[in-house]
Amino acid sequence: MLDPKAQTRKTIVKEIFVIHRKPDDGLFPAWMFKDGTPQDVWDVLLTVQSGLLPRRSEITTFLSEDEANAYVNKHPVGSEIDTSLRAAIKFTDAMREKVYALMDAGRLGQPHNAGDMESPLAFDVLKEAGLIQGYNDGPDIKVLTSIGKHRLGVLKNKYGDNWTVAAVFEYCIFNLPESSPAYVAAAYQYHYYITEDDFAAGYWWRDLECLVFGVESTAIIARDMRTKASKAAGEKSSIARCERRIALLSAMESVAERNPDVLPLGAKAIAGLGLARCVEESPSLWTQGQGQVDEYLGEIRRGEAGEDLKARFFAMFPLKPPKRLKA
C-alpha cells in the first residue's frame, strides 16, 4: 500500500518569473502587513504541472528581491519542486490570520483545476468533438437538429441559460458511448451547472482528466504488460520444473545403475544422492527447486509428470503387493 503521507506526483516547473509590486499596486498583498508598515514585495509567478494533471499557476511573495531571485534560481524551468516545502517565507501573525479567515470561509483545500472556472478542459473536449461551436456560442447545429425544436423549447423553459449544457448532454446520452471523453465532459458540465452536485461533478471531472491525459489507457497497457510478464514467467517456471524432474529421475537411475545395493534405501534416499549430482552438473537449473524434491517425487509417482517418468520410477521401485493382516 502507498504511504498515505508521501508525495505521489512529481511537480515540474513550467514557467517562473518575478513581478515587483509597490503598495499602490492593485494586486499588492496588503493583508501581509496588517500590523506593520507596507513595503515593496516581489511576487514569484510559478506555473507547474503535477503528474499528468493540467498546469496551474501559483504566487509566492517575498519581502526582498534577492530572496525572490534566489527562489527563481533554485527552481529553473524543468526542475522538480518540493511540494512539501511550499512556504518560502515564515508565516507572520497577519498571514496566519488570513489563512484562518480563508479556512473559516471554506475557501481552503479546493482542488486545483477542479472545473471550468479554472480550466477549459471540458469545453475544449466538447469543441474538439464538434458538439459546441465555442465557449459562448452554444451547441453545434447537429446537436440542435438531433434534439429538435420542440425538445429545445422544453430545455430552455426548464433550464434557462443552462439549456445549452442540457442539450449537449442529452445529445451525448443518445449518440455517444458513456466512456467517450465528450460524454464524460458533458456529464461533468450537467452536474456542475445544472444539478450543482459538486460531488458527482468532481468524479466526472477526474474521469475526464484520466481519459484525456491518457492515465487510464497507460494503466491498462501497464496492467496487460504485467499480466503477460506473469504468464511468461509462469510458463518459464513450469518448463524449468519439468526439466528438474527429468534430471532428478535420470540422476537417480544413474545412481541405481552404478550401485544397485542402495535401492533398498528407498526413493527419497536415492533422490538425495541424485540431487547432489544434478546440482553439480547443472547449477543454473537448480538455483531453485532443491527444497521441492519430495514434491517432484510425488508428481512422478502419481503420473502428473507424465506416464513415461512414472514407468521409469516404478521400474526402480516396484509396487509391493498388499499383505493380508494376520488374524
Tab-separated table of C-alpha atoms in Angstrom:
chain	number	residue	atom	x	y	z
A	1	MET	CA	0.000	0.000	0.000
A	2	LEU	CA	1.175	3.524	-0.745
A	3	ASP	CA	2.378	5.652	2.124
A	4	PRO	CA	-0.694	7.866	2.701
A	5	LYS	CA	1.538	10.765	3.746
A	6	ALA	CA	4.003	10.534	0.872
A	7	GLN	CA	4.035	12.685	-2.252
A	8	THR	CA	2.596	10.693	-5.167
A	9	ARG	CA	3.241	13.059	-8.089
A	10	LYS	CA	6.280	14.950	-9.263
A	11	THR	CA	5.599	18.656	-9.663
A	12	ILE	CA	7.632	20.149	-12.516
A	13	VAL	CA	8.279	23.860	-13.084
A	14	LYS	CA	6.976	25.012	-16.484
A	15	GLU	CA	7.317	28.807	-16.146
A	16	ILE	CA	8.684	31.137	-13.478
A	17	PHE	CA	9.269	34.892	-13.286
A	18	VAL	CA	9.308	37.784	-10.789
A	19	ILE	CA	6.987	40.796	-10.517
A	20	HIS	CA	7.920	43.790	-8.344
A	21	ARG	CA	4.876	45.198	-6.540
A	22	LYS	CA	4.601	48.501	-4.675
A	23	PRO	CA	1.987	49.366	-2.035
A	24	ASP	CA	-0.077	51.322	-4.582
A	25	ASP	CA	-0.299	48.287	-6.887
A	26	GLY	CA	-3.850	46.957	-7.183
A	27	LEU	CA	-2.576	43.415	-6.620
A	28	PHE	CA	-0.367	44.345	-3.679
A	29	PRO	CA	-0.897	41.840	-0.789
A	30	ALA	CA	-1.722	44.426	1.862
A	31	TRP	CA	-3.086	41.736	4.160
A	32	MET	CA	0.500	40.662	4.848
A	33	PHE	CA	1.133	43.927	6.684
A	34	LYS	CA	-1.925	44.222	8.859
A	35	ASP	CA	0.124	45.225	11.891
A	36	GLY	CA	3.081	46.828	10.141
A	37	THR	CA	4.159	49.331	7.542
A	38	PRO	CA	3.687	48.164	3.944
A	39	GLN	CA	6.844	47.813	1.896
A	40	ASP	CA	7.696	46.636	-1.580
A	41	VAL	CA	7.289	42.936	-2.278
A	42	TRP	CA	8.361	40.624	-5.075
A	43	ASP	CA	5.862	38.061	-6.328
A	44	VAL	CA	7.195	34.945	-7.992
A	45	LEU	CA	4.649	33.649	-10.513
A	46	LEU	CA	5.163	29.948	-10.839
A	47	THR	CA	3.450	27.659	-13.343
A	48	VAL	CA	3.790	23.987	-12.501
A	49	GLN	CA	2.403	20.641	-13.586
A	50	SER	CA	1.864	17.793	-11.148
A	51	GLY	CA	2.000	14.415	-12.826
A	52	LEU	CA	-0.440	14.367	-15.729
A	53	LEU	CA	-2.780	16.969	-14.245
A	54	PRO	CA	-3.316	20.268	-16.081
A	55	ARG	CA	-0.885	23.088	-15.396
A	56	ARG	CA	-1.656	25.519	-12.599
A	57	SER	CA	-0.194	28.849	-11.531
A	58	GLU	CA	0.784	29.924	-8.048
A	59	ILE	CA	2.175	33.073	-6.468
A	60	THR	CA	4.800	33.163	-3.734
A	61	THR	CA	5.530	36.527	-2.145
A	62	PHE	CA	8.954	37.632	-0.903
A	63	LEU	CA	9.977	40.661	1.098
A	64	SER	CA	13.234	41.192	-0.807
A	65	GLU	CA	14.326	40.984	-4.424
A	66	ASP	CA	17.330	38.854	-3.505
A	67	GLU	CA	15.090	36.236	-1.880
A	68	ALA	CA	12.809	36.190	-4.912
A	69	ASN	CA	15.705	35.794	-7.348
A	70	ALA	CA	17.241	33.084	-5.190
A	71	TYR	CA	13.942	31.217	-5.312
A	72	VAL	CA	13.810	31.539	-9.111
A	73	ASN	CA	17.398	30.326	-9.450
A	74	LYS	CA	16.626	27.378	-7.208
A	75	HIS	CA	13.643	26.351	-9.343
A	76	PRO	CA	14.562	26.667	-13.037
A	77	VAL	CA	12.146	25.550	-15.739
A	78	GLY	CA	12.124	21.760	-15.936
A	79	SER	CA	13.152	21.204	-12.333
A	80	GLU	CA	11.096	19.393	-9.721
A	81	ILE	CA	9.676	21.434	-6.895
A	82	ASP	CA	9.229	20.005	-3.424
A	83	THR	CA	5.543	20.489	-2.691
A	84	SER	CA	6.105	19.701	0.968
A	85	LEU	CA	8.158	22.890	1.330
A	86	ARG	CA	5.976	25.419	-0.468
A	87	ALA	CA	6.180	28.148	2.175
A	88	ALA	CA	9.030	30.359	1.016
A	89	ILE	CA	8.821	32.712	3.998
A	90	LYS	CA	7.739	32.259	7.575
A	91	PHE	CA	4.111	32.964	8.355
A	92	THR	CA	3.618	36.243	10.140
A	93	ASP	CA	0.720	36.637	12.545
A	94	ALA	CA	-1.141	38.602	9.879
A	95	MET	CA	-0.591	35.846	7.327
A	96	ARG	CA	-1.835	33.239	9.767
A	97	GLU	CA	-4.960	35.295	10.385
A	98	LYS	CA	-5.545	35.371	6.629
A	99	VAL	CA	-5.269	31.591	6.471
A	100	TYR	CA	-7.648	31.286	9.415
A	101	ALA	CA	-10.159	33.552	7.652
A	102	LEU	CA	-9.974	31.516	4.442
A	103	MET	CA	-10.327	28.312	6.432
A	104	ASP	CA	-13.398	29.577	8.288
A	105	ALA	CA	-14.935	30.712	4.997
A	106	GLY	CA	-14.474	27.257	3.489
A	107	ARG	CA	-12.125	28.520	0.800
A	108	LEU	CA	-9.092	26.367	1.571
A	109	GLY	CA	-8.381	22.901	0.249
A	110	GLN	CA	-10.145	23.457	-3.056
A	111	PRO	CA	-8.815	21.086	-5.742
A	112	HIS	CA	-6.610	22.573	-8.440
A	113	ASN	CA	-8.210	22.781	-11.875
A	114	ALA	CA	-11.450	21.488	-10.452
A	115	GLY	CA	-13.701	22.779	-13.193
A	116	ASP	CA	-14.450	25.253	-15.934
A	117	MET	CA	-13.728	28.254	-13.728
A	118	GLU	CA	-10.050	27.269	-13.680
A	119	SER	CA	-9.590	25.028	-16.697
A	120	PRO	CA	-11.422	24.963	-20.056
A	121	LEU	CA	-10.776	21.241	-20.431
A	122	ALA	CA	-14.439	20.223	-20.714
A	123	PHE	CA	-15.128	22.987	-23.245
A	124	ASP	CA	-12.042	22.004	-25.233
A	125	VAL	CA	-13.157	18.370	-25.406
A	126	LEU	CA	-16.696	19.249	-26.481
A	127	LYS	CA	-15.427	21.698	-29.083
A	128	GLU	CA	-12.974	19.170	-30.499
A	129	ALA	CA	-15.812	16.636	-30.670
A	130	GLY	CA	-17.814	19.118	-32.734
A	131	LEU	CA	-20.628	19.389	-30.186
A	132	ILE	CA	-20.213	23.083	-29.391
A	133	GLN	CA	-19.058	25.969	-31.563
A	134	GLY	CA	-17.105	27.717	-28.822
A	135	TYR	CA	-17.166	28.588	-25.154
A	136	ASN	CA	-20.064	31.025	-25.524
A	137	ASP	CA	-21.518	30.139	-28.928
A	138	GLY	CA	-23.858	27.316	-27.948
A	139	PRO	CA	-24.318	23.790	-29.325
A	140	ASP	CA	-23.355	22.827	-32.846
A	141	ILE	CA	-26.086	22.655	-35.471
A	142	LYS	CA	-26.044	18.850	-35.486
A	143	VAL	CA	-26.889	18.825	-31.777
A	144	LEU	CA	-29.772	21.249	-32.307
A	145	THR	CA	-31.073	19.285	-35.285
A	146	SER	CA	-30.871	15.980	-33.441
A	147	ILE	CA	-32.810	17.265	-30.436
A	148	GLY	CA	-35.473	19.104	-32.410
A	149	LYS	CA	-37.293	22.410	-31.892
A	150	HIS	CA	-39.935	21.113	-29.504
A	151	ARG	CA	-37.467	19.477	-27.135
A	152	LEU	CA	-35.185	22.513	-27.301
A	153	GLY	CA	-38.117	24.643	-26.182
A	154	VAL	CA	-38.671	22.348	-23.216
A	155	LEU	CA	-34.991	22.536	-22.240
A	156	LYS	CA	-34.950	26.347	-22.499
A	157	ASN	CA	-38.040	26.665	-20.298
A	158	LYS	CA	-36.706	24.226	-17.724
A	159	TYR	CA	-33.030	25.189	-17.521
A	160	GLY	CA	-32.934	28.820	-18.611
A	161	ASP	CA	-29.465	29.963	-19.662
A	162	ASN	CA	-28.099	26.485	-18.979
A	163	TRP	CA	-30.245	24.888	-21.692
A	164	THR	CA	-27.126	24.558	-23.857
A	165	VAL	CA	-25.477	22.324	-21.253
A	166	ALA	CA	-28.568	20.140	-21.022
A	167	ALA	CA	-28.866	19.928	-24.809
A	168	VAL	CA	-25.287	18.770	-25.309
A	169	PHE	CA	-25.556	16.176	-22.543
A	170	GLU	CA	-28.855	14.887	-23.905
A	171	TYR	CA	-27.282	14.534	-27.344
A	172	CYS	CA	-24.402	12.552	-25.836
A	173	ILE	CA	-26.785	10.228	-23.995
A	174	PHE	CA	-28.433	9.179	-27.252
A	175	ASN	CA	-25.427	9.239	-29.557
A	176	LEU	CA	-22.135	8.591	-27.750
A	177	PRO	CA	-20.682	5.789	-25.616
A	178	GLU	CA	-20.503	6.579	-21.911
A	179	SER	CA	-16.745	6.116	-21.826
A	180	SER	CA	-16.076	8.687	-24.550
A	181	PRO	CA	-14.357	11.887	-23.366
A	182	ALA	CA	-17.127	14.011	-24.903
A	183	TYR	CA	-19.824	12.153	-22.946
A	184	VAL	CA	-17.832	12.489	-19.721
A	185	ALA	CA	-17.232	16.210	-20.359
A	186	ALA	CA	-20.942	16.779	-20.988
A	187	ALA	CA	-21.905	14.808	-17.872
A	188	TYR	CA	-19.480	16.869	-15.813
A	189	GLN	CA	-20.974	20.153	-17.071
A	190	TYR	CA	-24.508	18.874	-16.488
A	191	HIS	CA	-23.811	18.175	-12.823
A	192	TYR	CA	-21.635	21.259	-12.342
A	193	TYR	CA	-24.038	23.790	-13.873
A	194	ILE	CA	-27.493	22.206	-13.581
A	195	THR	CA	-27.754	19.753	-10.682
A	196	GLU	CA	-24.974	21.622	-8.834
A	197	ASP	CA	-23.929	18.287	-7.381
A	198	ASP	CA	-20.264	19.044	-6.778
A	199	PHE	CA	-19.611	15.511	-5.578
A	200	ALA	CA	-20.834	13.962	-8.843
A	201	ALA	CA	-19.195	16.700	-10.903
A	202	GLY	CA	-15.883	16.036	-9.194
A	203	TYR	CA	-15.978	12.369	-10.105
A	204	TRP	CA	-16.829	13.139	-13.741
A	205	TRP	CA	-14.050	15.731	-13.855
A	206	ARG	CA	-11.422	13.333	-12.566
A	207	ASP	CA	-12.638	10.701	-15.030
A	208	LEU	CA	-12.289	13.272	-17.807
A	209	GLU	CA	-8.709	14.034	-16.792
A	210	CYS	CA	-7.860	10.340	-16.708
A	211	LEU	CA	-9.255	9.816	-20.208
A	212	VAL	CA	-7.890	12.940	-21.877
A	213	PHE	CA	-4.408	12.724	-20.402
A	214	GLY	CA	-4.096	9.001	-21.094
A	215	VAL	CA	-3.936	7.904	-17.464
A	216	GLU	CA	-6.392	5.040	-17.890
A	217	SER	CA	-5.010	3.847	-21.221
A	218	THR	CA	-1.486	3.903	-19.798
A	219	ALA	CA	-2.643	1.994	-16.728
A	220	ILE	CA	-4.368	-0.624	-18.900
A	221	ILE	CA	-1.227	-1.069	-21.005
A	222	ALA	CA	0.871	-1.450	-17.858
A	223	ARG	CA	-1.595	-3.963	-16.426
A	224	ASP	CA	-1.597	-6.010	-19.630
A	225	MET	CA	2.195	-5.964	-19.706
A	226	ARG	CA	2.325	-7.232	-16.127
A	227	THR	CA	-0.195	-9.960	-16.960
A	228	LYS	CA	1.829	-11.090	-19.968
A	229	ALA	CA	5.053	-10.975	-17.978
A	230	SER	CA	3.465	-13.010	-15.194
A	231	LYS	CA	2.148	-15.552	-17.676
A	232	ALA	CA	5.527	-15.803	-19.388
A	233	ALA	CA	7.246	-16.196	-16.028
A	234	GLY	CA	4.768	-18.923	-15.093
A	235	GLU	CA	5.395	-20.785	-18.337
A	236	LYS	CA	9.158	-20.485	-17.872
A	237	SER	CA	8.856	-21.739	-14.300
A	238	SER	CA	6.721	-24.684	-15.439
A	239	ILE	CA	9.294	-25.663	-18.071
A	240	ALA	CA	12.122	-25.451	-15.539
A	241	ARG	CA	10.154	-27.607	-13.096
A	242	CYS	CA	9.651	-30.239	-15.789
A	243	GLU	CA	13.374	-30.199	-16.611
A	244	ARG	CA	14.275	-30.619	-12.930
A	245	ARG	CA	12.002	-33.660	-12.569
A	246	ILE	CA	13.538	-35.300	-15.629
A	247	ALA	CA	17.077	-34.508	-14.474
A	248	LEU	CA	16.357	-35.816	-10.963
A	249	LEU	CA	14.940	-39.122	-12.181
A	250	SER	CA	17.827	-39.583	-14.633
A	251	ALA	CA	20.331	-38.970	-11.827
A	252	MET	CA	18.501	-41.474	-9.594
A	253	GLU	CA	18.677	-44.073	-12.376
A	254	SER	CA	22.403	-43.409	-12.758
A	255	VAL	CA	22.965	-43.869	-9.007
A	256	ALA	CA	20.970	-47.119	-9.007
A	257	GLU	CA	22.795	-48.422	-12.069
A	258	ARG	CA	26.223	-47.790	-10.538
A	259	ASN	CA	25.304	-49.183	-7.145
A	260	PRO	CA	22.153	-51.358	-7.119
A	261	ASP	CA	22.694	-52.165	-3.456
A	262	VAL	CA	21.432	-48.718	-2.438
A	263	LEU	CA	17.946	-49.277	-3.887
A	264	PRO	CA	16.578	-50.768	-0.645
A	265	LEU	CA	17.252	-47.376	0.977
A	266	GLY	CA	14.190	-46.095	-0.848
A	267	ALA	CA	13.328	-43.398	-3.371
A	268	LYS	CA	13.886	-40.480	-1.013
A	269	ALA	CA	17.434	-41.531	-0.151
A	270	ILE	CA	18.316	-42.195	-3.792
A	271	ALA	CA	16.846	-38.815	-4.733
A	272	GLY	CA	19.142	-37.148	-2.209
A	273	LEU	CA	22.172	-38.774	-3.827
A	274	GLY	CA	20.919	-37.894	-7.292
A	275	LEU	CA	20.223	-34.281	-6.339
A	276	ALA	CA	23.868	-33.658	-5.485
A	277	ARG	CA	24.839	-34.831	-8.941
A	278	CYS	CA	22.120	-32.686	-10.576
A	279	VAL	CA	23.313	-29.537	-8.843
A	280	GLU	CA	26.902	-30.250	-9.803
A	281	GLU	CA	26.076	-30.834	-13.474
A	282	SER	CA	23.544	-28.008	-13.921
A	283	PRO	CA	23.769	-25.440	-11.121
A	284	SER	CA	21.735	-22.795	-13.002
A	285	LEU	CA	18.758	-25.155	-13.300
A	286	TRP	CA	18.834	-25.843	-9.585
A	287	THR	CA	19.128	-22.309	-8.239
A	288	GLN	CA	15.532	-23.046	-7.232
A	289	GLY	CA	13.749	-26.293	-6.513
A	290	GLN	CA	16.251	-28.103	-4.286
A	291	GLY	CA	13.786	-27.958	-1.425
A	292	GLN	CA	10.996	-29.423	-3.557
A	293	VAL	CA	12.490	-32.854	-4.224
A	294	ASP	CA	9.725	-34.610	-2.258
A	295	GLU	CA	7.131	-32.807	-4.386
A	296	TYR	CA	8.914	-33.849	-7.582
A	297	LEU	CA	8.941	-37.487	-6.463
A	298	GLY	CA	5.238	-37.338	-5.665
A	299	GLU	CA	4.412	-35.838	-9.062
A	300	ILE	CA	6.490	-38.508	-10.818
A	301	ARG	CA	4.972	-41.335	-8.781
A	302	ARG	CA	1.390	-40.154	-9.364
A	303	GLY	CA	1.939	-39.723	-13.096
A	304	GLU	CA	1.490	-35.941	-13.021
A	305	ALA	CA	4.910	-35.579	-14.665
A	306	GLY	CA	3.945	-37.959	-17.459
A	307	GLU	CA	3.436	-41.693	-17.821
A	308	ASP	CA	6.982	-42.207	-19.104
A	309	LEU	CA	8.582	-40.853	-15.931
A	310	LYS	CA	6.081	-42.795	-13.827
A	311	ALA	CA	7.014	-46.057	-15.570
A	312	ARG	CA	10.738	-45.396	-15.149
A	313	PHE	CA	10.236	-44.638	-11.444
A	314	PHE	CA	8.366	-47.877	-10.747
A	315	ALA	CA	10.965	-49.813	-12.735
A	316	MET	CA	13.385	-48.876	-9.945
A	317	PHE	CA	10.887	-49.055	-7.101
A	318	PRO	CA	8.226	-51.639	-7.983
A	319	LEU	CA	4.939	-51.501	-6.161
A	320	LYS	CA	4.744	-54.089	-3.431
A	321	PRO	CA	1.544	-56.135	-3.286
A	322	PRO	CA	-0.563	-55.505	-0.206
A	323	LYS	CA	-0.266	-58.015	2.624
A	324	ARG	CA	-3.174	-59.520	4.476
A	325	LEU	CA	-3.359	-58.613	8.099
A	326	LYS	CA	-2.827	-61.503	10.433
A	327	ALA	CA	-5.855	-62.525	12.402
